[in-house]
Amino acid sequence: MEEKFPIVIEIKLTAKDLWKFSLYHAYWGSKGIFSAIFSLAAAYLLITAWSTSTVAYRIMLLVSALIFTVWQPLLLYYRSVKQAKNPRIQNGMTLSFDEDGFLVSQGEESLLLNWENVKRGVRIGDMIILYMDQIRAYLLTDGCMAEKKAEITELIKEKLPPKRRKRI
């Protein structure tokens, strides 16, 4: 990797980016397994008990089958659209990566974060998520990284040990 520091990118998140992040958190791991089993079980009961069940029971099973497959994703999308309208998201931010960490800048504010502060990095689809803790994370979309994607990916691989990164 030819080292040219700092590597500067502009992050402008869309409602779709925020939605993908929300879906990842809602359906990854045991929550996703539970959601899938619950929805499949409700759908199975709906199909097998259709002829012998009451209308109220059918409606309950239909709602149960759709709650994790349709309702929750729509609700997460609605929240993402609402969050994307927040001025802090709309204005975007600048991230400057180097050997020591990265500088996050937005307007007049800036925050310097060391690589030791990054708890873990995860790639989901076209996005790298750098978690600072369970609440704060920075979303680096492939679109925002553009031609600097390979450089940033290599830097993250170099700075985060394998146990603190997934699929990167």
PDB file of C-alpha atoms in Angstrom:
ATOM      1  CA  MET A   1       0.000   0.000   0.000  1.00  0.00           C
ATOM      2  CA  GLU A   2       1.407   3.341  -0.994  1.00  0.00           C
ATOM      3  CA  GLU A   3       0.976   5.460   2.089  1.00  0.00           C
ATOM      4  CA  LYS A   4      -0.372   8.903   1.406  1.00  0.00           C
ATOM      5  CA  PHE A   5      -1.693  10.416   4.586  1.00  0.00           C
ATOM      6  CA  PRO A   6      -4.050  11.751   5.477  1.00  0.00           C
ATOM      7  CA  ILE A   7      -6.729   9.871   3.532  1.00  0.00           C
ATOM      8  CA  VAL A   8      -9.669  12.280   3.531  1.00  0.00           C
ATOM      9  CA  ILE A   9     -13.254  11.336   2.697  1.00  0.00           C
ATOM     10  CA  GLU A  10     -16.588  13.121   2.918  1.00  0.00           C
ATOM     11  CA  ILE A  11     -19.392  11.124   4.535  1.00  0.00           C
ATOM     12  CA  LYS A  12     -22.942  11.973   3.473  1.00  0.00           C
ATOM     13  CA  LEU A  13     -25.337   9.311   4.704  1.00  0.00           C
ATOM     14  CA  THR A  14     -28.693   8.690   3.095  1.00  0.00           C
ATOM     15  CA  ALA A  15     -31.845   7.199   4.579  1.00  0.00           C
ATOM     16  CA  LYS A  16     -30.982   3.989   2.717  1.00  0.00           C
ATOM     17  CA  ASP A  17     -27.553   3.797   4.399  1.00  0.00           C
ATOM     18  CA  LEU A  18     -29.103   4.324   7.824  1.00  0.00           C
ATOM     19  CA  TRP A  19     -31.781   1.744   7.015  1.00  0.00           C
ATOM     20  CA  LYS A  20     -29.182  -0.894   6.077  1.00  0.00           C
ATOM     21  CA  PHE A  21     -27.389  -0.213   9.358  1.00  0.00           C
ATOM     22  CA  SER A  22     -30.675  -0.516  11.296  1.00  0.00           C
ATOM     23  CA  LEU A  23     -31.596  -3.754   9.523  1.00  0.00           C
ATOM     24  CA  TYR A  24     -28.187  -5.201  10.348  1.00  0.00           C
ATOM     25  CA  HIS A  25     -28.726  -4.483  14.033  1.00  0.00           C
ATOM     26  CA  ALA A  26     -32.316  -5.690  14.040  1.00  0.00           C
ATOM     27  CA  TYR A  27     -31.668  -9.007  12.295  1.00  0.00           C
ATOM     28  CA  TRP A  28     -28.065 -10.036  12.986  1.00  0.00           C
ATOM     29  CA  GLY A  29     -27.317 -12.848  15.420  1.00  0.00           C
ATOM     30  CA  SER A  30     -29.859 -14.343  17.801  1.00  0.00           C
ATOM     31  CA  LYS A  31     -32.432 -11.604  17.110  1.00  0.00           C
ATOM     32  CA  GLY A  32     -32.452 -12.502  13.427  1.00  0.00           C
ATOM     33  CA  ILE A  33     -32.706 -16.219  14.133  1.00  0.00           C
ATOM     34  CA  PHE A  34     -35.631 -15.623  16.504  1.00  0.00           C
ATOM     35  CA  SER A  35     -37.365 -13.360  13.959  1.00  0.00           C
ATOM     36  CA  ALA A  36     -37.008 -15.938  11.190  1.00  0.00           C
ATOM     37  CA  ILE A  37     -38.222 -18.851  13.332  1.00  0.00           C
ATOM     38  CA  PHE A  38     -41.147 -16.840  14.698  1.00  0.00           C
ATOM     39  CA  SER A  39     -42.238 -15.682  11.228  1.00  0.00           C
ATOM     40  CA  LEU A  40     -41.867 -19.145   9.688  1.00  0.00           C
ATOM     41  CA  ALA A  41     -43.782 -20.766  12.542  1.00  0.00           C
ATOM     42  CA  ALA A  42     -46.624 -18.257  12.216  1.00  0.00           C
ATOM     43  CA  ALA A  43     -46.748 -18.732   8.434  1.00  0.00           C
ATOM     44  CA  TYR A  44     -46.723 -22.529   8.844  1.00  0.00           C
ATOM     45  CA  LEU A  45     -49.586 -22.394  11.365  1.00  0.00           C
ATOM     46  CA  LEU A  46     -51.507 -20.002   9.127  1.00  0.00           C
ATOM     47  CA  ILE A  47     -51.239 -22.358   6.152  1.00  0.00           C
ATOM     48  CA  THR A  48     -51.886 -25.617   8.000  1.00  0.00           C
ATOM     49  CA  ALA A  49     -54.720 -24.341  10.203  1.00  0.00           C
ATOM     50  CA  TRP A  50     -56.440 -22.147   7.620  1.00  0.00           C
ATOM     51  CA  SER A  51     -59.492 -24.342   7.090  1.00  0.00           C
ATOM     52  CA  THR A  52     -60.068 -25.088  10.781  1.00  0.00           C
ATOM     53  CA  SER A  53     -59.383 -21.689  12.308  1.00  0.00           C
ATOM     54  CA  THR A  54     -61.542 -18.681  13.023  1.00  0.00           C
ATOM     55  CA  VAL A  55     -61.130 -15.362  11.236  1.00  0.00           C
ATOM     56  CA  ALA A  56     -59.624 -13.774  14.372  1.00  0.00           C
ATOM     57  CA  TYR A  57     -57.043 -16.571  14.639  1.00  0.00           C
ATOM     58  CA  ARG A  58     -56.154 -16.199  10.947  1.00  0.00           C
ATOM     59  CA  ILE A  59     -55.678 -12.445  11.358  1.00  0.00           C
ATOM     60  CA  MET A  60     -53.503 -12.981  14.445  1.00  0.00           C
ATOM     61  CA  LEU A  61     -51.319 -15.496  12.589  1.00  0.00           C
ATOM     62  CA  LEU A  62     -51.091 -13.243   9.538  1.00  0.00           C
ATOM     63  CA  VAL A  63     -50.009 -10.284  11.679  1.00  0.00           C
ATOM     64  CA  SER A  64     -47.526 -12.545  13.511  1.00  0.00           C
ATOM     65  CA  ALA A  65     -46.048 -13.756  10.226  1.00  0.00           C
ATOM     66  CA  LEU A  66     -45.693 -10.209   8.873  1.00  0.00           C
ATOM     67  CA  ILE A  67     -44.463  -8.406  12.000  1.00  0.00           C
ATOM     68  CA  PHE A  68     -40.756  -9.223  11.490  1.00  0.00           C
ATOM     69  CA  THR A  69     -40.810  -9.599   7.709  1.00  0.00           C
ATOM     70  CA  VAL A  70     -42.789  -6.510   6.685  1.00  0.00           C
ATOM     71  CA  TRP A  71     -43.779  -4.295   9.610  1.00  0.00           C
ATOM     72  CA  GLN A  72     -40.375  -4.002  11.337  1.00  0.00           C
ATOM     73  CA  PRO A  73     -38.401  -3.238   8.125  1.00  0.00           C
ATOM     74  CA  LEU A  74     -40.974  -0.575   7.196  1.00  0.00           C
ATOM     75  CA  LEU A  75     -40.793   0.922  10.681  1.00  0.00           C
ATOM     76  CA  LEU A  76     -36.983   0.951  10.524  1.00  0.00           C
ATOM     77  CA  TYR A  77     -37.123   2.645   7.132  1.00  0.00           C
ATOM     78  CA  TYR A  78     -39.496   5.305   8.467  1.00  0.00           C
ATOM     79  CA  ARG A  79     -37.120   5.976  11.377  1.00  0.00           C
ATOM     80  CA  SER A  80     -34.155   6.125   8.979  1.00  0.00           C
ATOM     81  CA  VAL A  81     -35.904   8.676   6.778  1.00  0.00           C
ATOM     82  CA  LYS A  82     -36.688  10.757   9.849  1.00  0.00           C
ATOM     83  CA  GLN A  83     -33.087  10.451  11.117  1.00  0.00           C
ATOM     84  CA  ALA A  84     -31.673  11.378   7.681  1.00  0.00           C
ATOM     85  CA  LYS A  85     -33.514  14.714   7.928  1.00  0.00           C
ATOM     86  CA  ASN A  86     -31.499  15.606  11.033  1.00  0.00           C
ATOM     87  CA  PRO A  87     -29.143  18.520  10.180  1.00  0.00           C
ATOM     88  CA  ARG A  88     -26.168  16.667  11.712  1.00  0.00           C
ATOM     89  CA  ILE A  89     -26.715  13.825   9.230  1.00  0.00           C
ATOM     90  CA  GLN A  90     -27.622  16.064   6.267  1.00  0.00           C
ATOM     91  CA  ASN A  91     -24.545  18.255   6.675  1.00  0.00           C
ATOM     92  CA  GLY A  92     -22.263  15.250   6.525  1.00  0.00           C
ATOM     93  CA  MET A  93     -18.797  15.012   8.013  1.00  0.00           C
ATOM     94  CA  THR A  94     -15.201  14.721   6.969  1.00  0.00           C
ATOM     95  CA  LEU A  95     -13.013  11.835   8.107  1.00  0.00           C
ATOM     96  CA  SER A  96      -9.233  12.094   7.802  1.00  0.00           C
ATOM     97  CA  PHE A  97      -7.437   8.770   8.303  1.00  0.00           C
ATOM     98  CA  ASP A  98      -3.769   8.339   9.163  1.00  0.00           C
ATOM     99  CA  GLU A  99      -1.461   5.950  11.019  1.00  0.00           C
ATOM    100  CA  ASP A 100      -2.544   7.152  14.465  1.00  0.00           C
ATOM    101  CA  GLY A 101      -6.319   7.193  13.958  1.00  0.00           C
ATOM    102  CA  PHE A 102      -8.824   9.444  12.308  1.00  0.00           C
ATOM    103  CA  LEU A 103     -10.111  12.958  12.695  1.00  0.00           C
ATOM    104  CA  VAL A 104     -13.871  13.465  12.466  1.00  0.00           C
ATOM    105  CA  SER A 105     -14.858  17.011  11.467  1.00  0.00           C
ATOM    106  CA  GLN A 106     -18.239  18.619  11.071  1.00  0.00           C
ATOM    107  CA  GLY A 107     -18.498  22.347  10.730  1.00  0.00           C
ATOM    108  CA  GLU A 108     -16.376  23.954  13.446  1.00  0.00           C
ATOM    109  CA  GLU A 109     -16.282  20.792  15.585  1.00  0.00           C
ATOM    110  CA  SER A 110     -13.693  18.044  15.342  1.00  0.00           C
ATOM    111  CA  LEU A 111     -12.811  14.917  17.277  1.00  0.00           C
ATOM    112  CA  LEU A 112      -9.570  12.950  17.081  1.00  0.00           C
ATOM    113  CA  LEU A 113      -9.975   9.191  17.572  1.00  0.00           C
ATOM    114  CA  ASN A 114      -7.094   6.755  17.936  1.00  0.00           C
ATOM    115  CA  TRP A 115      -7.231   3.277  16.455  1.00  0.00           C
ATOM    116  CA  GLU A 116      -7.239   1.928  20.029  1.00  0.00           C
ATOM    117  CA  ASN A 117     -10.641   3.652  20.488  1.00  0.00           C
ATOM    118  CA  VAL A 118     -12.187   1.550  17.709  1.00  0.00           C
ATOM    119  CA  LYS A 119     -13.806  -1.446  19.406  1.00  0.00           C
ATOM    120  CA  ARG A 120     -14.464  -3.297  16.152  1.00  0.00           C
ATOM    121  CA  GLY A 121     -14.909  -2.912  12.440  1.00  0.00           C
ATOM    122  CA  VAL A 122     -17.491  -4.809  10.398  1.00  0.00           C
ATOM    123  CA  ARG A 123     -18.236  -4.902   6.668  1.00  0.00           C
ATOM    124  CA  ILE A 124     -21.894  -5.342   5.758  1.00  0.00           C
ATOM    125  CA  GLY A 125     -22.648  -5.197   2.059  1.00  0.00           C
ATOM    126  CA  ASP A 126     -21.315  -1.932   0.699  1.00  0.00           C
ATOM    127  CA  MET A 127     -20.511  -0.403   4.072  1.00  0.00           C
ATOM    128  CA  ILE A 128     -17.791  -0.588   6.723  1.00  0.00           C
ATOM    129  CA  ILE A 129     -18.940   0.167  10.252  1.00  0.00           C
ATOM    130  CA  LEU A 130     -16.354   1.370  12.764  1.00  0.00           C
ATOM    131  CA  TYR A 131     -17.785   0.922  16.257  1.00  0.00           C
ATOM    132  CA  MET A 132     -16.473   3.167  19.005  1.00  0.00           C
ATOM    133  CA  ASP A 133     -18.789   1.559  21.585  1.00  0.00           C
ATOM    134  CA  GLN A 134     -22.253  -0.030  21.542  1.00  0.00           C
ATOM    135  CA  ILE A 135     -23.949   3.269  20.740  1.00  0.00           C
ATOM    136  CA  ARG A 136     -21.532   5.255  18.565  1.00  0.00           C
ATOM    137  CA  ALA A 137     -20.366   4.081  15.153  1.00  0.00           C
ATOM    138  CA  TYR A 138     -19.108   5.613  11.929  1.00  0.00           C
ATOM    139  CA  LEU A 139     -20.586   4.319   8.663  1.00  0.00           C
ATOM    140  CA  LEU A 140     -18.208   4.334   5.720  1.00  0.00           C
ATOM    141  CA  THR A 141     -20.119   3.562   2.546  1.00  0.00           C
ATOM    142  CA  ASP A 142     -18.338   2.390  -0.584  1.00  0.00           C
ATOM    143  CA  GLY A 143     -19.808   5.398  -2.381  1.00  0.00           C
ATOM    144  CA  CYS A 144     -18.242   7.819   0.108  1.00  0.00           C
ATOM    145  CA  MET A 145     -14.885   6.041   0.071  1.00  0.00           C
ATOM    146  CA  ALA A 146     -14.910   5.841  -3.750  1.00  0.00           C
ATOM    147  CA  GLU A 147     -11.360   5.444  -5.110  1.00  0.00           C
ATOM    148  CA  LYS A 148      -9.916   5.517  -1.570  1.00  0.00           C
ATOM    149  CA  LYS A 149     -11.751   2.330  -0.548  1.00  0.00           C
ATOM    150  CA  ALA A 150      -8.739   0.030  -1.011  1.00  0.00           C
ATOM    151  CA  GLU A 151      -6.439   2.348   0.937  1.00  0.00           C
ATOM    152  CA  ILE A 152      -8.879   2.710   3.833  1.00  0.00           C
ATOM    153  CA  THR A 153      -9.589  -1.030   3.915  1.00  0.00           C
ATOM    154  CA  GLU A 154      -5.870  -1.817   4.038  1.00  0.00           C
ATOM    155  CA  LEU A 155      -5.327   0.740   6.806  1.00  0.00           C
ATOM    156  CA  ILE A 156      -8.164  -0.756   8.869  1.00  0.00           C
ATOM    157  CA  LYS A 157      -6.748  -4.259   8.350  1.00  0.00           C
ATOM    158  CA  GLU A 158      -3.340  -3.013   9.460  1.00  0.00           C
ATOM    159  CA  LYS A 159      -4.602  -1.149  12.540  1.00  0.00           C
ATOM    160  CA  LEU A 160      -7.352  -3.478  13.806  1.00  0.00           C
ATOM    161  CA  PRO A 161      -6.334  -7.012  14.777  1.00  0.00           C
ATOM    162  CA  PRO A 162      -8.416  -9.847  13.252  1.00  0.00           C
ATOM    163  CA  LYS A 163     -10.413 -10.366  16.458  1.00  0.00           C
ATOM    164  CA  ARG A 164     -11.656  -6.754  16.254  1.00  0.00           C
ATOM    165  CA  ARG A 165     -12.797  -6.889  12.624  1.00  0.00           C
ATOM    166  CA  LYS A 166     -15.207  -8.983  10.577  1.00  0.00           C
ATOM    167  CA  ARG A 167     -15.341  -9.410   6.814  1.00  0.00           C
ATOM    168  CA  ILE A 168     -12.847  -6.584   6.245  1.00  0.00           C
TER     169      ILE A 168
END
